[in-house]
Tab-separated table of C-alpha atoms and ligand atoms in Angstrom:
chain	number	residue	atom	x	y	z
A	32	MET	CA	9.561	9.098	26.141
A	33	THR	CA	8.343	12.431	24.777
A	34	SER	CA	7.055	12.614	21.252
A	35	ALA	CA	5.077	15.112	19.234
A	36	ALA	CA	1.920	13.740	20.761
A	37	GLY	CA	3.125	14.483	24.280
A	38	PRO	CA	4.942	12.693	27.140
A	39	SER	CA	2.402	9.911	27.567
A	40	ALA	CA	2.283	8.941	23.910
A	41	ALA	CA	3.628	5.561	22.905
A	42	PRO	CA	6.840	5.570	20.858
A	43	PRO	CA	6.287	5.550	17.098
A	44	LEU	CA	5.761	2.163	15.464
A	45	PRO	CA	8.703	0.975	13.333
A	46	VAL	CA	7.168	0.378	9.899
A	47	PHE	CA	8.743	-1.481	6.976
A	48	ALA	CA	6.894	-0.764	3.726
A	49	ASP	CA	7.127	-3.060	0.705
A	50	VAL	CA	5.689	-1.169	-2.258
A	51	ASP	CA	5.344	-1.201	-6.045
A	52	THR	CA	5.252	2.603	-6.293
A	53	GLY	CA	2.645	3.355	-8.100
A	54	VAL	CA	0.276	6.224	-7.629
A	55	ASP	CA	-1.508	5.003	-4.519
A	56	ASP	CA	1.723	3.610	-3.074
A	57	THR	CA	3.020	7.190	-3.234
A	58	PHE	CA	0.040	8.350	-1.189
A	59	ALA	CA	0.718	5.549	1.303
A	60	LEU	CA	4.371	6.544	1.728
A	61	ALA	CA	3.369	10.193	2.188
A	62	TYR	CA	0.880	9.120	4.861
A	63	LEU	CA	3.490	7.072	6.744
A	64	LEU	CA	6.060	9.866	6.589
A	65	ALA	CA	3.429	12.352	7.757
A	66	SER	CA	2.388	10.204	10.741
A	67	ASP	CA	3.920	10.943	14.138
A	68	ASP	CA	2.936	7.451	15.332
A	69	ALA	CA	5.074	5.820	12.638
A	70	GLU	CA	8.802	5.597	12.057
A	71	LEU	CA	9.438	4.388	8.506
A	72	VAL	CA	12.519	2.186	8.962
A	73	GLY	CA	12.805	0.848	5.437
A	74	ILE	CA	11.243	0.738	1.987
A	75	ALA	CA	11.385	-2.405	-0.141
A	76	SER	CA	10.810	-2.104	-3.873
A	77	THR	CA	8.847	-4.816	-5.662
A	78	GLY	CA	8.071	-4.969	-9.352
A	79	GLY	CA	4.395	-4.639	-10.104
A	80	ASN	CA	2.801	-1.415	-11.269
A	81	VAL	CA	6.110	-0.760	-13.030
A	82	PRO	CA	9.370	-2.756	-13.191
A	83	VAL	CA	11.336	-2.944	-9.961
A	84	GLU	CA	14.106	-0.598	-11.124
A	85	GLN	CA	11.508	2.123	-11.736
A	86	VAL	CA	9.802	1.390	-8.403
A	87	CYS	CA	13.171	1.849	-6.714
A	88	ARG	CA	13.802	5.121	-8.590
A	89	ASN	CA	10.346	6.360	-7.559
A	90	ASN	CA	11.010	5.556	-3.906
A	91	LEU	CA	14.394	7.309	-3.941
A	92	GLY	CA	12.972	10.320	-5.770
A	93	LEU	CA	10.089	10.631	-3.313
A	94	LEU	CA	12.502	10.659	-0.366
A	95	GLU	CA	14.507	13.336	-2.202
A	96	LEU	CA	11.363	15.433	-2.660
A	97	LEU	CA	10.428	15.029	0.999
A	98	GLU	CA	13.964	15.641	2.240
A	99	VAL	CA	14.003	12.345	4.132
A	100	SER	CA	17.562	11.243	4.785
A	101	ASP	CA	17.423	8.185	7.037
A	102	VAL	CA	15.146	5.663	5.350
A	103	PRO	CA	16.973	2.922	3.415
A	104	VAL	CA	15.453	1.907	0.094
A	105	SER	CA	16.170	-1.578	-1.188
A	106	CYS	CA	15.581	-2.981	-4.641
A	107	GLY	CA	13.912	-6.387	-4.893
A	108	SER	CA	13.600	-9.258	-7.284
A	109	PRO	CA	13.122	-8.226	-10.925
A	110	GLN	CA	10.665	-11.073	-11.445
A	111	PRO	CA	7.866	-12.828	-9.549
A	112	LEU	CA	8.736	-16.236	-8.080
A	113	SER	CA	7.742	-18.116	-11.204
A	114	ALA	CA	5.288	-16.060	-13.262
A	115	PRO	CA	6.546	-13.621	-15.878
A	116	LEU	CA	6.384	-10.010	-14.640
A	117	ARG	CA	3.336	-8.091	-15.700
A	118	THR	CA	3.158	-4.329	-15.180
A	119	ALA	CA	0.414	-1.676	-15.247
A	120	GLU	CA	1.680	1.420	-16.993
A	121	ASP	CA	-1.814	1.869	-18.441
A	122	THR	CA	-3.062	2.425	-14.893
A	123	HIS	CA	-0.183	4.206	-13.175
A	124	GLY	CA	1.594	5.854	-16.130
A	125	PRO	CA	4.909	5.119	-17.848
A	126	THR	CA	6.935	5.826	-14.714
A	127	GLY	CA	4.336	4.617	-12.233
A	128	LEU	CA	3.655	8.146	-10.983
A	129	GLY	CA	1.073	9.253	-13.511
A	130	TYR	CA	2.023	12.697	-14.802
A	131	ALA	CA	4.107	13.538	-11.732
A	132	GLU	CA	7.809	14.274	-11.929
A	133	LEU	CA	10.122	13.767	-8.979
A	134	PRO	CA	13.374	15.656	-8.435
A	135	ALA	CA	16.610	14.129	-9.643
A	136	THR	CA	18.555	12.463	-6.882
A	137	ASP	CA	21.960	10.913	-6.326
A	138	ARG	CA	20.521	8.622	-3.678
A	139	VAL	CA	21.172	4.917	-4.241
A	140	PRO	CA	19.484	1.783	-2.938
A	141	THR	CA	21.016	-0.465	-0.309
A	142	ALA	CA	23.659	-2.957	-1.400
A	143	HIS	CA	21.431	-5.785	-0.161
A	144	ASP	CA	18.147	-6.680	-1.849
A	145	SER	CA	14.639	-6.313	-0.462
A	146	ALA	CA	14.361	-9.871	0.839
A	147	GLU	CA	17.474	-9.270	2.936
A	148	ALA	CA	16.089	-5.883	3.951
A	149	TRP	CA	12.981	-7.595	5.348
A	150	ILE	CA	15.159	-9.941	7.404
A	151	LEU	CA	17.456	-7.193	8.676
A	152	ALA	CA	14.483	-5.062	9.725
A	153	ALA	CA	12.755	-8.003	11.438
A	154	HIS	CA	15.907	-8.717	13.451
A	155	ALA	CA	16.603	-5.068	14.208
A	156	TYR	CA	13.055	-4.479	15.471
A	157	SER	CA	12.222	-8.019	16.582
A	158	GLY	CA	8.801	-8.177	18.155
A	159	GLU	CA	8.058	-4.546	17.259
A	160	LEU	CA	8.199	-4.309	13.471
A	161	VAL	CA	5.016	-3.477	11.540
A	162	GLY	CA	5.253	-4.800	8.001
A	163	LEU	CA	3.117	-3.260	5.267
A	164	VAL	CA	2.883	-4.717	1.765
A	165	THR	CA	1.102	-2.699	-0.894
A	166	GLY	CA	2.479	-4.536	-3.906
A	167	PRO	CA	3.050	-8.130	-4.974
A	168	LEU	CA	4.382	-10.388	-2.230
A	169	THR	CA	7.463	-11.596	-4.111
A	170	ASN	CA	10.102	-10.163	-1.773
A	171	LEU	CA	8.282	-11.080	1.407
A	172	ALA	CA	8.045	-14.656	0.127
A	173	LEU	CA	11.771	-14.672	-0.656
A	174	ALA	CA	12.473	-13.333	2.833
A	175	LEU	CA	10.360	-16.094	4.370
A	176	ARG	CA	12.296	-18.745	2.417
A	177	ALA	CA	15.523	-17.346	3.908
A	178	GLU	CA	14.131	-16.654	7.384
A	179	PRO	CA	11.226	-19.005	8.196
A	180	ALA	CA	10.975	-17.496	11.687
A	181	LEU	CA	9.950	-14.130	10.259
A	182	PRO	CA	6.226	-14.532	11.195
A	183	THR	CA	7.230	-14.864	14.852
A	184	MET	CA	9.457	-11.783	14.655
A	185	VAL	CA	7.085	-9.151	13.292
A	186	ARG	CA	4.527	-7.518	15.544
A	187	ARG	CA	2.038	-6.938	12.740
A	188	LEU	CA	1.731	-7.536	9.017
A	189	VAL	CA	-0.781	-5.661	6.889
A	190	ILE	CA	-1.280	-6.676	3.276
A	191	MET	CA	-3.137	-4.671	0.659
A	192	GLY	CA	-4.199	-7.531	-1.544
A	193	GLY	CA	-6.803	-10.022	-2.521
A	194	SER	CA	-10.538	-9.761	-2.833
A	195	PHE	CA	-12.918	-11.633	-0.562
A	196	ASP	CA	-16.443	-12.508	-1.652
A	197	TYR	CA	-15.980	-9.673	-4.125
A	198	ARG	CA	-14.826	-9.085	-7.717
A	199	GLY	CA	-11.258	-8.841	-8.896
A	200	ASN	CA	-9.659	-5.880	-10.681
A	201	THR	CA	-7.111	-7.774	-12.765
A	202	THR	CA	-9.195	-10.803	-13.719
A	203	PRO	CA	-12.837	-11.339	-12.827
A	204	VAL	CA	-11.698	-12.875	-9.537
A	205	SER	CA	-8.123	-11.756	-8.786
A	206	GLU	CA	-6.693	-8.554	-7.395
A	207	TRP	CA	-3.527	-7.028	-8.876
A	208	ASN	CA	-0.999	-7.566	-6.054
A	209	ILE	CA	-1.951	-11.235	-5.847
A	210	ALA	CA	-2.360	-11.693	-9.598
A	211	VAL	CA	1.188	-10.513	-10.345
A	212	ASP	CA	2.681	-13.213	-8.108
A	213	PRO	CA	0.127	-15.764	-6.886
A	214	GLU	CA	2.847	-18.230	-5.845
A	215	ALA	CA	4.387	-15.630	-3.544
A	216	ALA	CA	1.032	-14.824	-1.966
A	217	ALA	CA	0.337	-18.517	-1.387
A	218	GLU	CA	3.737	-18.933	0.294
A	219	VAL	CA	3.146	-15.925	2.547
A	220	PHE	CA	-0.265	-17.124	3.742
A	221	ALA	CA	1.079	-20.671	4.216
A	222	ALA	CA	4.033	-19.377	6.255
A	223	TRP	CA	1.769	-17.567	8.702
A	224	GLY	CA	-0.573	-20.573	8.840
A	225	ASN	CA	2.274	-22.956	9.625
A	226	ALA	CA	4.036	-20.693	12.123
A	227	GLY	CA	2.063	-22.034	15.063
A	228	LEU	CA	1.332	-18.501	16.277
A	229	ARG	CA	-0.657	-18.157	19.477
A	230	PRO	CA	-3.482	-15.606	19.136
A	231	ASP	CA	-2.681	-14.232	22.598
A	232	THR	CA	0.876	-13.336	21.570
A	233	HIS	CA	0.830	-12.798	17.810
A	234	GLU	CA	-1.548	-11.061	15.395
A	235	LEU	CA	-2.361	-12.762	12.127
A	236	PRO	CA	-1.767	-10.753	8.942
A	237	ILE	CA	-4.480	-8.137	8.439
A	238	VAL	CA	-5.578	-8.340	4.821
A	239	CYS	CA	-7.154	-5.299	3.170
A	240	GLY	CA	-8.774	-6.551	0.005
A	241	LEU	CA	-10.775	-4.857	-2.706
A	242	ASN	CA	-13.940	-5.788	-0.820
A	243	LEU	CA	-13.084	-2.909	1.511
A	244	THR	CA	-10.505	-0.761	-0.296
A	245	GLU	CA	-12.850	-0.102	-3.211
A	246	SER	CA	-15.032	1.791	-0.733
A	247	ILE	CA	-12.199	4.286	-0.153
A	248	VAL	CA	-13.041	6.500	-3.093
A	249	LEU	CA	-10.984	9.613	-3.696
A	250	THR	CA	-12.767	12.314	-5.673
A	251	PRO	CA	-11.431	15.600	-7.043
A	252	LYS	CA	-13.363	17.372	-4.294
A	253	ILE	CA	-11.578	15.450	-1.540
A	254	LEU	CA	-8.226	16.001	-3.231
A	255	ALA	CA	-9.018	19.724	-3.325
A	256	ARG	CA	-9.751	19.564	0.405
A	257	LEU	CA	-6.240	18.194	0.954
A	258	ALA	CA	-4.692	20.947	-1.183
A	259	SER	CA	-6.650	23.647	0.645
A	260	ALA	CA	-5.653	22.255	4.044
A	261	ALA	CA	-2.045	22.428	2.806
A	262	ASP	CA	-2.614	26.096	1.790
A	263	SER	CA	-2.030	25.100	-1.796
A	264	HIS	CA	-5.364	24.814	-3.566
A	265	SER	CA	-5.119	25.769	-7.208
A	266	MET	CA	-8.065	23.987	-8.861
A	267	THR	CA	-10.569	21.232	-8.310
A	268	MET	CA	-9.820	18.697	-11.007
A	269	SER	CA	-12.501	17.733	-13.480
A	270	VAL	CA	-12.943	15.193	-16.220
A	271	LEU	CA	-13.478	18.241	-18.438
A	272	ASP	CA	-9.891	19.353	-17.901
A	273	GLU	CA	-7.408	18.916	-20.708
A	274	ARG	CA	-5.857	15.442	-20.396
A	275	GLY	CA	-2.569	15.592	-18.575
A	276	TYR	CA	-3.132	19.133	-17.348
A	277	ARG	CA	-0.384	19.758	-14.805
A	278	SER	CA	-1.061	20.973	-11.303
A	279	ALA	CA	-0.364	24.632	-10.582
A	280	ALA	CA	-0.158	23.945	-6.842
A	281	ALA	CA	2.663	25.912	-5.253
A	282	ASN	CA	3.355	23.128	-2.766
A	283	PRO	CA	5.744	20.515	-4.234
A	284	LEU	CA	4.148	17.536	-2.478
A	285	ILE	CA	0.620	18.594	-3.380
A	286	ARG	CA	1.787	19.114	-6.968
A	287	VAL	CA	3.223	15.588	-7.146
A	288	LEU	CA	0.133	14.040	-5.563
A	289	GLU	CA	-2.192	15.919	-7.918
A	290	ASP	CA	-0.190	15.151	-11.069
A	291	ALA	CA	0.066	11.497	-10.075
A	292	MET	CA	-3.615	11.253	-9.229
A	293	ARG	CA	-4.856	12.934	-12.414
A	294	PHE	CA	-3.521	10.004	-14.478
A	295	TYR	CA	-5.259	7.564	-12.069
A	296	PHE	CA	-8.544	9.538	-12.298
A	297	GLU	CA	-8.329	9.464	-16.095
A	298	PHE	CA	-7.700	5.695	-16.091
A	299	HIS	CA	-10.707	4.961	-13.896
A	300	PHE	CA	-12.883	7.280	-15.984
A	301	ASP	CA	-11.818	5.435	-19.132
A	302	GLN	CA	-12.722	2.175	-17.403
A	303	GLY	CA	-16.237	3.483	-16.847
A	304	GLU	CA	-15.784	3.782	-13.094
A	305	GLY	CA	-15.978	7.567	-12.960
A	306	TYR	CA	-13.390	10.302	-12.534
A	307	LEU	CA	-12.181	8.930	-9.226
A	308	ALA	CA	-9.666	6.570	-7.649
A	309	HIS	CA	-9.590	3.950	-4.930
A	310	LEU	CA	-6.936	4.650	-2.300
A	311	HIS	CA	-6.076	1.015	-1.658
A	312	ASP	CA	-2.541	1.491	-0.348
A	313	PRO	CA	-2.847	4.515	1.953
A	314	PHE	CA	-5.891	2.846	3.490
A	315	ALA	CA	-3.768	-0.228	4.256
A	316	ALA	CA	-1.087	2.081	5.678
A	317	ALA	CA	-3.668	3.685	7.978
A	318	VAL	CA	-4.762	0.213	9.147
A	319	ALA	CA	-1.122	-0.733	9.754
A	320	LEU	CA	-0.860	2.176	12.195
A	321	ASP	CA	-4.336	1.691	13.658
A	322	PRO	CA	-6.010	-1.720	13.171
A	323	GLY	CA	-8.911	-0.359	15.205
A	324	LEU	CA	-10.072	1.381	12.037
A	325	VAL	CA	-11.543	-1.865	10.761
A	326	THR	CA	-13.523	-4.880	11.787
A	327	THR	CA	-11.746	-8.108	10.857
A	328	ARG	CA	-12.749	-11.749	10.532
A	329	THR	CA	-10.149	-14.427	11.224
A	330	THR	CA	-10.007	-17.248	8.708
A	331	THR	CA	-7.783	-19.410	6.553
A	332	VAL	CA	-6.808	-17.920	3.211
A	333	ASP	CA	-5.240	-19.672	0.253
A	334	VAL	CA	-4.589	-18.672	-3.336
A	335	GLU	CA	-5.701	-20.464	-6.486
A	336	LEU	CA	-2.620	-21.220	-8.610
A	337	ASP	CA	-3.857	-23.621	-11.291
A	338	GLY	CA	-7.309	-22.485	-12.314
A	339	THR	CA	-7.425	-21.437	-15.944
A	340	LEU	CA	-10.095	-18.876	-15.076
A	341	THR	CA	-9.392	-18.398	-11.369
A	342	ARG	CA	-5.587	-18.226	-11.029
A	343	GLY	CA	-4.709	-15.544	-8.480
A	344	MET	CA	-8.066	-15.745	-6.709
A	345	THR	CA	-7.879	-15.445	-2.909
A	346	ILE	CA	-10.187	-17.847	-1.130
A	347	ALA	CA	-11.283	-17.444	2.499
A	348	ASP	CA	-12.359	-20.681	4.173
A	349	TRP	CA	-14.877	-18.942	6.403
A	350	ASN	CA	-16.528	-22.184	7.570
A	351	GLY	CA	-13.380	-24.240	8.171
A	352	HIS	CA	-13.923	-26.797	5.395
A	353	TRP	CA	-10.172	-27.258	5.019
A	354	GLY	CA	-9.509	-27.911	8.683
A	355	ARG	CA	-6.365	-25.784	8.531
A	356	PRO	CA	-5.165	-23.262	11.128
A	357	PRO	CA	-6.210	-19.636	10.580
A	358	ASN	CA	-3.603	-17.460	8.817
A	359	ALA	CA	-5.317	-14.127	8.209
A	360	SER	CA	-7.627	-11.485	9.655
A	361	ILE	CA	-9.586	-10.081	6.763
A	362	ALA	CA	-10.760	-6.490	7.036
A	363	VAL	CA	-14.462	-6.644	6.267
A	364	ALA	CA	-15.904	-3.340	7.522
A	365	GLY	CA	-15.209	-0.187	9.441
A	366	ALA	CA	-14.958	-0.242	13.204
A	367	ALA	CA	-18.068	-1.187	15.106
A	368	GLY	CA	-19.556	1.921	16.689
A	369	ALA	CA	-17.583	4.303	14.457
A	370	THR	CA	-19.039	7.824	14.474
A	371	ALA	CA	-18.760	8.183	10.695
A	372	PRO	CA	-18.553	5.983	7.612
A	373	LEU	CA	-15.138	4.397	7.096
A	374	PRO	CA	-14.182	6.500	4.035
A	375	THR	CA	-14.948	9.692	5.976
A	376	VAL	CA	-12.881	8.544	8.927
A	377	PHE	CA	-9.991	7.633	6.630
A	378	PHE	CA	-9.957	10.786	4.484
A	379	ASP	CA	-10.303	13.052	7.522
A	380	ARG	CA	-7.284	11.315	9.067
A	381	PHE	CA	-5.325	11.375	5.804
A	382	ILE	CA	-5.850	15.131	5.422
A	383	GLU	CA	-5.199	15.799	9.125
A	384	ARG	CA	-1.773	14.202	8.749
A	385	VAL	CA	-0.629	14.871	5.176
A	386	ALA	CA	-1.704	18.526	4.921
A	387	PRO	CA	0.478	19.826	7.781
A	388	PHE	CA	3.288	17.561	6.563
A	389	ALA	CA	3.006	19.097	3.090
A	390	ARG	CA	3.110	22.605	4.541
A	391	ARG	CA	6.697	21.917	5.669
A	392	PHE	CA	7.687	22.063	1.999
A	393	GLY	CA	5.483	24.995	1.008
B	409	RIB	O1	-5.263	-3.747	-6.605
B	409	RIB	C1	-4.763	-2.559	-6.066
B	409	RIB	C2	-3.307	-2.673	-5.832
B	409	RIB	O2	-2.651	-2.889	-7.069
B	409	RIB	C3	-2.677	-1.383	-5.264
B	409	RIB	O3	-1.615	-1.736	-4.435
B	409	RIB	C4	-2.178	-0.660	-6.489
B	409	RIB	O4	-1.014	0.131	-6.223
B	409	RIB	C5	-1.768	-1.807	-7.364
B	409	RIB	O5	-0.453	-2.182	-7.011
B	410	CA	CA1	0.606	-0.837	-4.848
């Protein structure tokens, strides 16, 4: 097998991404499409940052922008399993892409929904599929209800979600992707816990929670590094810029990423966190392609559903109080012996991959 990395390289990993596109979801999809060691075989759309119809439009428009013709986009459930849908236009903008505008497209989603898309992909790539969820777990939970064997069929599952021994970002204790659909998250963790997986043959879901993803801090300076590496640097953004100032980058992908990110920077500044953003989803995408980026701890995770103050909280039973089988490997740090801090390793890799990819469109 010869690939871009040379004759000895392993074939690209088939990756199925379930997203609530969203600003950082967009960065995650760009990373996957830019990665030679990944073959994006499907995109599922889940309501979250914006309603599912808008998520689906964002996914189709992004593939139009990036001239990708062979990645099916499915549209998922319009509602969480039982909770009313909540969305985050204040964070991601009215369309979910901040100030960015994607090209019009006549592309349409698959006739089947995202739960069915999960099942079709798991069967088509049985034993090889890498699943990545960077939104609520609604459609994965629906897929598991229809195909209980799914945990034994996927090679790897990486979830951006939860927060472990750390604060929440949606309530004091819950993280957005879990908070939107706690029932779905509970069903997903239970399914992997009850699947009777043997650790020598199956990985447990790798969970990238806020405890680690909030260390992946994108600044205007790093974003300018990406633009420069893509031969498209126009300005280094600043909180002093006029609100909503549109990117003058010549490169269409850099322009979309900058316009999307400016809204996210402004939101975090208004929250008192600084003119910055946490790249939760592309970090999870990088882990999906290379779990060696992180140190994980295996444990049993469950989700609080009834607490008036704690609904949506992810709990890790580190000391085995519950006596239940493990169902997750929680990412808790960078790799042992890494030559640089985890954020540096991640952003270097992100720029190494996305900048040359962007130059194709320059
Ligand atoms: O809590 C962060 C997560 O919520 C990210 O996936 C972001 O896109 C939002 O969906
Ligand atoms: Ca997301």
